[in-house]
Amino acid sequence: RLLTSRKAPREQPPVKSCVSAGCCCHSCRYYFPCQRWLAVEEDDGQIVRELVPVDEAFVKKDSENDGQSLATLGLEQKAKSTTYTVKVKTGDKKNAGTDANIFITLYGSKDDTGIVSLKASKINKNKFERGKVDEFTVESVDIGDLKKIKIGHDNKGNSTGWFLEWVEIDAPSLGQCLKFPCGRWLDKSEDDGAIERIIFPAELQTTEYIPFVPYEITVYTSDIFGAGTDADVFIVLYGSDGICTQQKSLCLNKREQRMYFERNSVNQFIVELEDVGDIIEKIRIGHKGGGLNSGWHLDRVAIRRLLPNGK
């Protein structure tokens, strides 16, 4: 969008929320003031900045706008959810791809996700094609340790038969990445004619790592002309002893990039990241540029680590 089409500033900016996963609240909140441009054509031309925390009193005067909207209530509700990254590999066989609608159910030790449609692949516009891997995000309440999945299709479309090679599910909150091998047709005219299958994880192909923890990240965009951005904003957290998280985009897709980081807005995100410990020494926040109006004037960032049961 053109710079002049940015929304006018609001007296009480709403809190828009984007949730990847989370739990309950922890009391320690870090404040990182910026009050500078992240723009090639402004200030020193940098689009990435490292920020260090300051005392809470520095931003206390603005605390009345933090977390007072209805959107924040939705954030707290969704903060109890867990995020799974689901990768699906279609086999490299003739007519292996499908145009049918694919669904999956994840079964855990506590509960199941219910039927989830796999609609928007993060990798391919035309999903479930021969030899391709598609990636999806599934959000659910805590279902416990993942035990099995059920995957299938509705047999609708011009080419419905599907050869499923495997499914891989990454659960950062559990610190596990599980592989569910299939290697069979889901096709009424092939194999046993089944169009849905229950699959168990292959124990020898399970990867374990230190579980991620959820962080609540609140981003305040400044109230000056042209402050908003549609660029892909990312963040890195640094703890003591050189520990840091991966670089993580705060928006899941371009639609969210257009929704968030408007002038005079407050945006909250709950993101699962590597645990950097009890102390956050600094953060690195920036964007990847691109687009007509990528320049961004960041006022400040507030971060708190969320742990189960307030521990």
Coordinates of C-alpha atoms in Angstrom, one line a residue, residues 161-282:
G161 CA -6.3 -41.5 -5.4
W162 CA -3.2 -40.6 -3.2
F163 CA 0.0 -42.3 -2.4
L164 CA 1.2 -41.1 1.0
E165 CA 4.9 -41.7 1.7
W166 CA 5.1 -40.3 5.3
V167 CA 4.0 -37.7 7.8
E168 CA 6.4 -35.8 10.1
I169 CA 5.1 -33.9 13.1
D170 CA 7.3 -31.5 15.0
A171 CA 6.0 -30.6 18.5
P172 CA 8.4 -27.9 20.0
S173 CA 6.6 -27.8 23.3
L174 CA 7.3 -31.6 23.7
G175 CA 10.8 -31.4 22.3
Q176 CA 10.0 -34.1 19.8
C177 CA 9.9 -34.6 16.0
L178 CA 8.1 -37.8 15.1
K179 CA 8.0 -39.6 11.7
F180 CA 4.9 -41.6 10.7
P181 CA 5.8 -43.8 7.8
C182 CA 3.0 -45.0 5.5
G183 CA 4.2 -45.9 2.0
R184 CA 0.7 -47.0 0.9
W185 CA -2.2 -45.8 -1.4
L186 CA -5.3 -44.1 0.0
D187 CA -7.3 -45.0 -3.1
K188 CA -10.6 -46.9 -3.5
S189 CA -9.1 -48.7 -6.6
E190 CA -5.7 -49.5 -5.2
D191 CA -4.2 -51.5 -2.3
D192 CA -7.0 -52.4 0.2
G193 CA -9.3 -49.6 -1.0
A194 CA -9.0 -47.6 2.2
I195 CA -9.0 -43.8 1.9
E196 CA -7.9 -43.1 5.5
R197 CA -5.3 -44.8 7.6
I198 CA -4.2 -44.9 11.2
I199 CA -0.4 -44.6 11.5
F200 CA 1.9 -45.0 14.5
P201 CA 5.3 -43.2 14.9
A202 CA 8.5 -45.0 14.0
E203 CA 10.5 -45.0 17.3
L204 CA 13.9 -45.2 15.7
Q205 CA 13.1 -42.1 13.5
T206 CA 11.9 -39.9 16.5
T207 CA 14.2 -36.9 17.2
E208 CA 14.3 -35.5 20.7
Y209 CA 15.5 -32.0 21.7
I210 CA 15.2 -29.6 24.5
P211 CA 11.5 -28.5 24.6
F212 CA 10.7 -24.9 23.5
V213 CA 9.0 -22.5 25.9
P214 CA 6.4 -19.9 25.0
Y215 CA 7.2 -16.2 25.1
E216 CA 4.7 -13.3 25.0
I217 CA 6.1 -10.6 22.8
T218 CA 4.3 -7.2 22.6
V219 CA 5.4 -4.9 19.9
Y220 CA 4.5 -1.1 19.9
T221 CA 4.7 0.7 16.6
S222 CA 5.3 4.5 16.9
D223 CA 2.7 7.2 16.3
I224 CA 4.5 9.1 13.5
F225 CA 3.7 9.5 9.8
G226 CA 4.6 6.4 7.9
A227 CA 5.6 4.4 11.0
G228 CA 3.8 1.2 10.0
T229 CA 5.2 -1.6 7.9
D230 CA 4.0 -4.6 5.8
A231 CA 7.5 -6.2 5.9
D232 CA 8.3 -9.6 7.4
V233 CA 9.3 -8.7 11.0
F234 CA 11.5 -11.1 12.9
I235 CA 13.1 -11.4 16.4
V236 CA 16.0 -13.2 18.1
L237 CA 16.3 -13.5 21.9
Y238 CA 19.7 -13.6 23.7
G239 CA 20.2 -15.1 27.2
S240 CA 23.4 -15.3 29.2
D241 CA 26.5 -17.3 28.2
G242 CA 25.8 -16.7 24.5
I243 CA 22.6 -18.7 24.3
C244 CA 20.1 -17.4 21.7
T245 CA 17.0 -18.5 19.9
Q246 CA 16.6 -19.1 16.2
Q247 CA 15.5 -16.1 14.1
K248 CA 11.7 -16.2 14.2
S249 CA 9.2 -14.3 12.0
L250 CA 6.3 -12.9 14.1
C251 CA 3.8 -13.2 11.3
L252 CA 2.7 -16.6 9.8
N253 CA 1.9 -15.3 6.4
K254 CA 1.6 -12.1 4.2
R255 CA -2.0 -11.5 5.3
E256 CA -0.8 -11.1 8.9
Q257 CA 2.0 -8.9 7.7
R258 CA -0.7 -6.6 6.3
M259 CA -2.7 -6.7 9.5
Y260 CA -0.1 -6.0 12.1
F261 CA 2.5 -3.3 12.7
E262 CA 0.3 -0.4 11.7
R263 CA 1.0 3.2 12.9
N264 CA 0.3 3.6 16.7
S265 CA -0.7 -0.1 17.1
V266 CA 0.1 -2.7 19.8
N267 CA 0.5 -6.3 18.6
Q268 CA 0.9 -9.3 20.9
F269 CA 2.4 -12.6 19.8
I270 CA 2.9 -15.8 21.7
V271 CA 5.8 -17.7 20.1
E272 CA 7.5 -21.0 21.0
L273 CA 11.3 -20.5 21.1
E274 CA 14.3 -22.1 22.6
D275 CA 14.6 -21.5 26.3
V276 CA 17.3 -18.8 26.8
G277 CA 17.0 -19.0 30.6
D278 CA 15.7 -16.7 33.3
I279 CA 17.5 -13.6 32.0
I280 CA 17.1 -12.0 28.6
E281 CA 20.2 -9.9 28.0
K282 CA 19.2 -8.4 24.7

